[in-house]
mmCIF file of C-alpha atoms in Angstrom:
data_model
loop_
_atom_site.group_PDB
_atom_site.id
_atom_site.type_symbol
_atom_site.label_atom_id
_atom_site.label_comp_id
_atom_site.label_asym_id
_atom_site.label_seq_id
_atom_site.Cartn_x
_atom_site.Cartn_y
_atom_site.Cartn_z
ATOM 1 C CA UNK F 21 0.000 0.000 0.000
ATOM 2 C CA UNK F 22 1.492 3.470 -1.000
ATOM 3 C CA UNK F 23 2.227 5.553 2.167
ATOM 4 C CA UNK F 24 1.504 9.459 1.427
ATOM 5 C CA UNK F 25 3.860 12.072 3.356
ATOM 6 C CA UNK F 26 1.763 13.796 6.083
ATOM 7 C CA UNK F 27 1.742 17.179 4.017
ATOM 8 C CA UNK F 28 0.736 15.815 0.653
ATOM 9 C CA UNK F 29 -2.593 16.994 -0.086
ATOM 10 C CA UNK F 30 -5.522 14.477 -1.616
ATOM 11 C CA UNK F 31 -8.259 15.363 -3.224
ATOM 12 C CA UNK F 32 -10.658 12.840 -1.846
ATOM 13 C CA UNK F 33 -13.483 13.574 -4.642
ATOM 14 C CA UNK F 34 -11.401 12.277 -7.387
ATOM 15 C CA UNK F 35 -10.651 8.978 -5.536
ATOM 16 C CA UNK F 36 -14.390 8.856 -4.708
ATOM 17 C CA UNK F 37 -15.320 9.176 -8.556
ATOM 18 C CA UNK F 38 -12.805 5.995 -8.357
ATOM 19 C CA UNK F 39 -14.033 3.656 -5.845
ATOM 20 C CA UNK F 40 -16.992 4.816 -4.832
ATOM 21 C CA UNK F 41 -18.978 4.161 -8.132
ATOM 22 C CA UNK F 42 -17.775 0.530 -8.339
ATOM 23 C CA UNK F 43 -19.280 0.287 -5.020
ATOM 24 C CA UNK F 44 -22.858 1.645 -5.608
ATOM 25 C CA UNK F 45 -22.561 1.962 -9.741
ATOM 26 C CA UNK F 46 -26.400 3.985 -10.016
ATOM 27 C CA UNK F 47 -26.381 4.917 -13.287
ATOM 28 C CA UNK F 48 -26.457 3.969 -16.860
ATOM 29 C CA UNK F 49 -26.800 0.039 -17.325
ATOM 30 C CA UNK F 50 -26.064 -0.345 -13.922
ATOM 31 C CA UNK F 51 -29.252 1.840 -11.719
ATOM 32 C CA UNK F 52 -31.325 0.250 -9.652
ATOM 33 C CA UNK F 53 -35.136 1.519 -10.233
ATOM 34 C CA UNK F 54 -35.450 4.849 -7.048
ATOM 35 C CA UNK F 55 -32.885 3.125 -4.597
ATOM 36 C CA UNK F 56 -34.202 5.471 -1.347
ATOM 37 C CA UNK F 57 -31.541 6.096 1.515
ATOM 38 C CA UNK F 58 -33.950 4.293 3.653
ATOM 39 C CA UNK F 59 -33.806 1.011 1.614
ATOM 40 C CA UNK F 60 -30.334 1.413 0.747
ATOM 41 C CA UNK F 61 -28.780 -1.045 3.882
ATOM 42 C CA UNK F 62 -30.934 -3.125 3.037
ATOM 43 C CA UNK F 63 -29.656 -3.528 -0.480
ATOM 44 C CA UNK F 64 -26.581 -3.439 0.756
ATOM 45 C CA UNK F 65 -26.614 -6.311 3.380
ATOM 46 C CA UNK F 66 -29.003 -8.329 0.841
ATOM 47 C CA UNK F 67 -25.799 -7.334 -1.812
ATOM 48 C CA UNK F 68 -23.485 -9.044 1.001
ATOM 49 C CA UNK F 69 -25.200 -11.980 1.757
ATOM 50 C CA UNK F 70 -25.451 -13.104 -1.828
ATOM 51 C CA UNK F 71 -21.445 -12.623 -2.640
ATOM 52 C CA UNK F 72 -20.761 -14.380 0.671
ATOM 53 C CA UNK F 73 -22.572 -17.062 -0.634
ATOM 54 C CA UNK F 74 -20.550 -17.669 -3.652
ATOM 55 C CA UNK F 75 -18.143 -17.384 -1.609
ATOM 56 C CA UNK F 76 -18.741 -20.252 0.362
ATOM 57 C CA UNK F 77 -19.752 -21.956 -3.058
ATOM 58 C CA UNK F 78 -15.614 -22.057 -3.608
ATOM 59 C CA UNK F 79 -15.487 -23.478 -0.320
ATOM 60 C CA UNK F 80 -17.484 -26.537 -1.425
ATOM 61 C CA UNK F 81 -20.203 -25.190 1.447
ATOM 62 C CA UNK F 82 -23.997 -24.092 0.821
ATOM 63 C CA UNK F 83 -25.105 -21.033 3.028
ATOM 64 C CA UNK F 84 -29.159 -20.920 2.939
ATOM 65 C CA UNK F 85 -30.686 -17.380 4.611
ATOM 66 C CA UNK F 86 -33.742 -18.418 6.862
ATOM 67 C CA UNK F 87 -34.773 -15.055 8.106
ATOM 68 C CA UNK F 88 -33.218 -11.607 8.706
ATOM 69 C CA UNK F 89 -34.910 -10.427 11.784
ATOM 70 C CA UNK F 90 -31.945 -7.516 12.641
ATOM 71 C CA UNK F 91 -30.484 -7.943 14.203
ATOM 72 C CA UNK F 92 -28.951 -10.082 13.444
ATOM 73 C CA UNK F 93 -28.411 -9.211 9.864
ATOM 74 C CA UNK F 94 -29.642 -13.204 9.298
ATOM 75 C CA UNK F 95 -29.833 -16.102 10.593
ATOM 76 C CA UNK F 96 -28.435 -19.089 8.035
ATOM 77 C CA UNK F 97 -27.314 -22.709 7.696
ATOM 78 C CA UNK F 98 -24.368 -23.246 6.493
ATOM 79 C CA UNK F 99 -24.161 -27.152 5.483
ATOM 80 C CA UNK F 100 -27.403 -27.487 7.229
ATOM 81 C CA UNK F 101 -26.084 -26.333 9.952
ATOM 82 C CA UNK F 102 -27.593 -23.218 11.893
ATOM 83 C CA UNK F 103 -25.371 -19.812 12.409
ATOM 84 C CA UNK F 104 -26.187 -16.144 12.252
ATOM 85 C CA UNK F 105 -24.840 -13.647 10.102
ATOM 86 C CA UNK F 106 -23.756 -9.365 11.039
ATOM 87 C CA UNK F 107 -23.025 -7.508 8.056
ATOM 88 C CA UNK F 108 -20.748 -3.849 9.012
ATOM 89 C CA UNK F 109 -18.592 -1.655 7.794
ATOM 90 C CA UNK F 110 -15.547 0.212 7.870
ATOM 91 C CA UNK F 111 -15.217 3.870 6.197
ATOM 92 C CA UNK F 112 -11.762 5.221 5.512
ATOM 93 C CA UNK F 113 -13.500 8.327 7.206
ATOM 94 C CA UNK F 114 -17.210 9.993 8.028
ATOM 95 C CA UNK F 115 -17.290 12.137 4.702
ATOM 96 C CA UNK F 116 -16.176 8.787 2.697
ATOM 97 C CA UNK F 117 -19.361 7.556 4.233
ATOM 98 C CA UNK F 118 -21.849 10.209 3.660
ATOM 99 C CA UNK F 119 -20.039 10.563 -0.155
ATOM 100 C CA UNK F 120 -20.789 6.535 -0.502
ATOM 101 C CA UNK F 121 -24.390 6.498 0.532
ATOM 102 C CA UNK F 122 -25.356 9.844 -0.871
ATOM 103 C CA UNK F 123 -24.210 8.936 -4.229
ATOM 104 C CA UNK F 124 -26.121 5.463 -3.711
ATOM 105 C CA UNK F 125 -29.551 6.613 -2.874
ATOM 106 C CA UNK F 126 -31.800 8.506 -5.624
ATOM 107 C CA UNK F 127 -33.389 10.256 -3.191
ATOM 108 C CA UNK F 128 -30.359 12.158 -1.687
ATOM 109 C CA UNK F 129 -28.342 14.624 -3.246
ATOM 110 C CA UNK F 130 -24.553 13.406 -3.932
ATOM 111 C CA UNK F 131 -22.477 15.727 -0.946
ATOM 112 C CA UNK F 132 -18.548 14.411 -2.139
ATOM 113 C CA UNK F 133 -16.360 14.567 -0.222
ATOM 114 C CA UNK F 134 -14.083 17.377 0.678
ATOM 115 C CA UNK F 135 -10.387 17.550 -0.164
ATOM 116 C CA UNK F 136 -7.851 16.928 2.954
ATOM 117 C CA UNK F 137 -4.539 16.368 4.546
ATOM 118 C CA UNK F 138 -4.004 12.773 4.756
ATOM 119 C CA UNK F 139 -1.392 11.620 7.063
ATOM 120 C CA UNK F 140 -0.404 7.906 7.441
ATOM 121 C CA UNK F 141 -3.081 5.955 5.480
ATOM 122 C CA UNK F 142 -2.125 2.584 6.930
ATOM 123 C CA UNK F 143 -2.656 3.347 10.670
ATOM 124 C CA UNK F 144 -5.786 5.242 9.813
ATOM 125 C CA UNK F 145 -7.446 2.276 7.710
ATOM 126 C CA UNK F 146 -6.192 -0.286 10.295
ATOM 127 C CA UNK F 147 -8.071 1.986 13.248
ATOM 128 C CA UNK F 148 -11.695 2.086 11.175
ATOM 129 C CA UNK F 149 -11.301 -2.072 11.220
ATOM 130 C CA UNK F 150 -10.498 -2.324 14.533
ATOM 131 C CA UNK F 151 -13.163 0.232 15.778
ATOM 132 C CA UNK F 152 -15.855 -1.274 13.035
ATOM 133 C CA UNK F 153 -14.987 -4.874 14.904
ATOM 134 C CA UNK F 154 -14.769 -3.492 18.446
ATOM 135 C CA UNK F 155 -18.187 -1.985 18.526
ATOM 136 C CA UNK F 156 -19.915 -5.503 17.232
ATOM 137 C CA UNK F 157 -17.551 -7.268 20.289
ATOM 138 C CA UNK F 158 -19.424 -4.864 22.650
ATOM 139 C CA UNK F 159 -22.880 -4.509 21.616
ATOM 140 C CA UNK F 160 -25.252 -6.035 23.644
ATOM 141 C CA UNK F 161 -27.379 -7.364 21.816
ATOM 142 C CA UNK F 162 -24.163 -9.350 19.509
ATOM 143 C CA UNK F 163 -23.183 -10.911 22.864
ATOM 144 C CA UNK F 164 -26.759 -11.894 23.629
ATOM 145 C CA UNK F 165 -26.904 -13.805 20.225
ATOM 146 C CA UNK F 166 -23.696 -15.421 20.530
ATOM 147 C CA UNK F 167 -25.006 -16.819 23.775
ATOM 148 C CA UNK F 168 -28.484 -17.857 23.511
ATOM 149 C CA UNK F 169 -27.176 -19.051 20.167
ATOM 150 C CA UNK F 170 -23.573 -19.845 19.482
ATOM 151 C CA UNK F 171 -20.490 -17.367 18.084
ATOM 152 C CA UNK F 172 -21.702 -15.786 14.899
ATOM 153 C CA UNK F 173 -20.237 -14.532 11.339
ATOM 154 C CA UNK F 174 -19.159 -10.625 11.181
ATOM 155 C CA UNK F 175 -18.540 -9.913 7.734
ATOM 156 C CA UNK F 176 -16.579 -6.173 7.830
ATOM 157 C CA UNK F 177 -16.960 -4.027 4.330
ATOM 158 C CA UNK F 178 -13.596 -2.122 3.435
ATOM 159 C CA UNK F 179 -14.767 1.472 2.336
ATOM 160 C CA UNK F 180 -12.323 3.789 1.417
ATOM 161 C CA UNK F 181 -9.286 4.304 -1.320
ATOM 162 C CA UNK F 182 -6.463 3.177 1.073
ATOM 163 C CA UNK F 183 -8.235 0.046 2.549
ATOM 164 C CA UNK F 184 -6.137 -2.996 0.988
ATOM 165 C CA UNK F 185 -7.777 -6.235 1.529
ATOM 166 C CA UNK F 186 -4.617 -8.255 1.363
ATOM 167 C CA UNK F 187 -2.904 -5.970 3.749
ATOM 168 C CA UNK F 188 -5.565 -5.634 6.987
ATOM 169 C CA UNK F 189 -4.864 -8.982 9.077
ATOM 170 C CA UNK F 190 -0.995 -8.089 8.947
ATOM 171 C CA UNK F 191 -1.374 -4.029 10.203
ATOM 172 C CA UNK F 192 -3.692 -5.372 13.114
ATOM 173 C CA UNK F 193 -2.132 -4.285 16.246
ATOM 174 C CA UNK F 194 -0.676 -7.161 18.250
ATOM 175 C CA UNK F 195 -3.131 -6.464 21.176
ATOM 176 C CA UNK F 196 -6.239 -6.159 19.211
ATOM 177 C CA UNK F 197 -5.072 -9.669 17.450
ATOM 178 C CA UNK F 198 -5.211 -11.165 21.052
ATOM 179 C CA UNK F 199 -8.616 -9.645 21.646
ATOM 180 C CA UNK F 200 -9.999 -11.222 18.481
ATOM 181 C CA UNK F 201 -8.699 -14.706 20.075
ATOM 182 C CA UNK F 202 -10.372 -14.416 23.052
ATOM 183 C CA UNK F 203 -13.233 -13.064 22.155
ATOM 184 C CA UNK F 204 -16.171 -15.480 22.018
ATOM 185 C CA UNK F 205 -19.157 -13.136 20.364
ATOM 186 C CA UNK F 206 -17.899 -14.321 16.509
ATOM 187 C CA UNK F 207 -16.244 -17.567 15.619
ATOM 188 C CA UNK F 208 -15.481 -16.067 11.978
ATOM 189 C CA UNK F 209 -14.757 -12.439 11.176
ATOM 190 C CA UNK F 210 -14.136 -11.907 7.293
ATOM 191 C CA UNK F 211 -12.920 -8.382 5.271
ATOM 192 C CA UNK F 212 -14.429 -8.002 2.223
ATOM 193 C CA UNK F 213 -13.790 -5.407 -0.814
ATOM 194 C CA UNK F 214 -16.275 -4.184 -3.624
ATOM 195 C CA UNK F 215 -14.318 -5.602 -6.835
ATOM 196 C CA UNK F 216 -17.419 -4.650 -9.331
ATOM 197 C CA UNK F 217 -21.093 -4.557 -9.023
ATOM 198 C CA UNK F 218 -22.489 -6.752 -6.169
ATOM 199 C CA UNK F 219 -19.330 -9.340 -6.339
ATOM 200 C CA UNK F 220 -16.995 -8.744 -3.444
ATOM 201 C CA UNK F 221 -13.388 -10.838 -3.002
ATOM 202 C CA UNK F 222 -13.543 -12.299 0.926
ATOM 203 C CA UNK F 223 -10.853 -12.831 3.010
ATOM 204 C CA UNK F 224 -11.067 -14.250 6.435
ATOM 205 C CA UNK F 225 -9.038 -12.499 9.091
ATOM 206 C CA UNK F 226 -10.297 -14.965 12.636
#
């Protein structure tokens, strides 16, 4: 991943043209019919689910949603047998976010995202993960599932031009690494990336 000096100025709305449209691609051959911000996560997670599925397909497994009562996101079988699925992500920052989703919905105007100072991209991107993780490992109602019902899936979206899917596991810090092994709310935590519309490229991280 290419490291920017801290002074080197970015202009986050080309790099948003760049991987934000593969992401949500909304017009052309590619729109959805009035996507609303309202229905958008839920496009979004149903988006997940399906690619996750083909991705278990290369595994030689069969995922089957039963119901997606949210939370959790769903609850599944996965060779018949029965697991639960959260679906969150992680935004390079909170203006890469509103960009992403504006530009998604057709019933919100597109705000892009403002030009900035970025300083190292690497320990930035590797702080949204662990924060996007950290707050499923401490929600209540995550650690009520995983024990009424048994450690779940958290599938984690990478959202953002310096996220880079083969480089995540290895910037972890060492002590969030040993939180991830003791923690008992997921038994699988997976990255993904957007590689083109509704396919994303998995890779499994606990």
């Amino acid at each position: 991943m290419t490291v920017l000096n801290e002074t080197k100025t970015v202009g986050f709305v080309s790099f948003l043209n760049k991987y934000s449209q593969p992401f949500f691609r909304l017009s052309g051959r590619y729109r959805f019919s009035m996507t609303s911000h309202r229905d958008l996560n839920n496009k979004h997670e149903t988006s997940v689910l399906a690619s996750y599925k083909n991705h278990l397909k290369t595994e030689d497994k069969i995922l089957e949603v039963i119901n997606r009562p949210d939370p959790p996101d769903a609850f599944v079988t996965i060779d018949g047998k029965n697991t639960w699925v959260e679906i969150t992500d992680a935004h390079f920052s909170r203006e890469t976010a509103i960009s992403i989703t504006s530009y998604a919905a057709d019933d919100k105007t597109h705000i892009p995202s403002k030009e900035g100072l970025i300083g190292d991209p690497d320990s930035i991107t590797t702080e949204r993960v662990e924060s996007a993780i950290r707050a499923k490992l401490n929600k209540n109602s995550m650690i009520e599932l995983a024990a009424s019902n048994e450690p779940g899936i958290l599938l984690v979206g990478l959202y953002g031009p310096f996220f880079d899917i083969k480089d995540v596991e290895n910037n972890l810090s060492d002590s969030f690494k040993i939180e991830l092994e003791i923690q008992d709310v997921f038994r699988s935590i997976y990255v993904y990336q957007t590689c083109r519309k509704n396919v994303h490229i998995y890779k499994k991280i606990r």
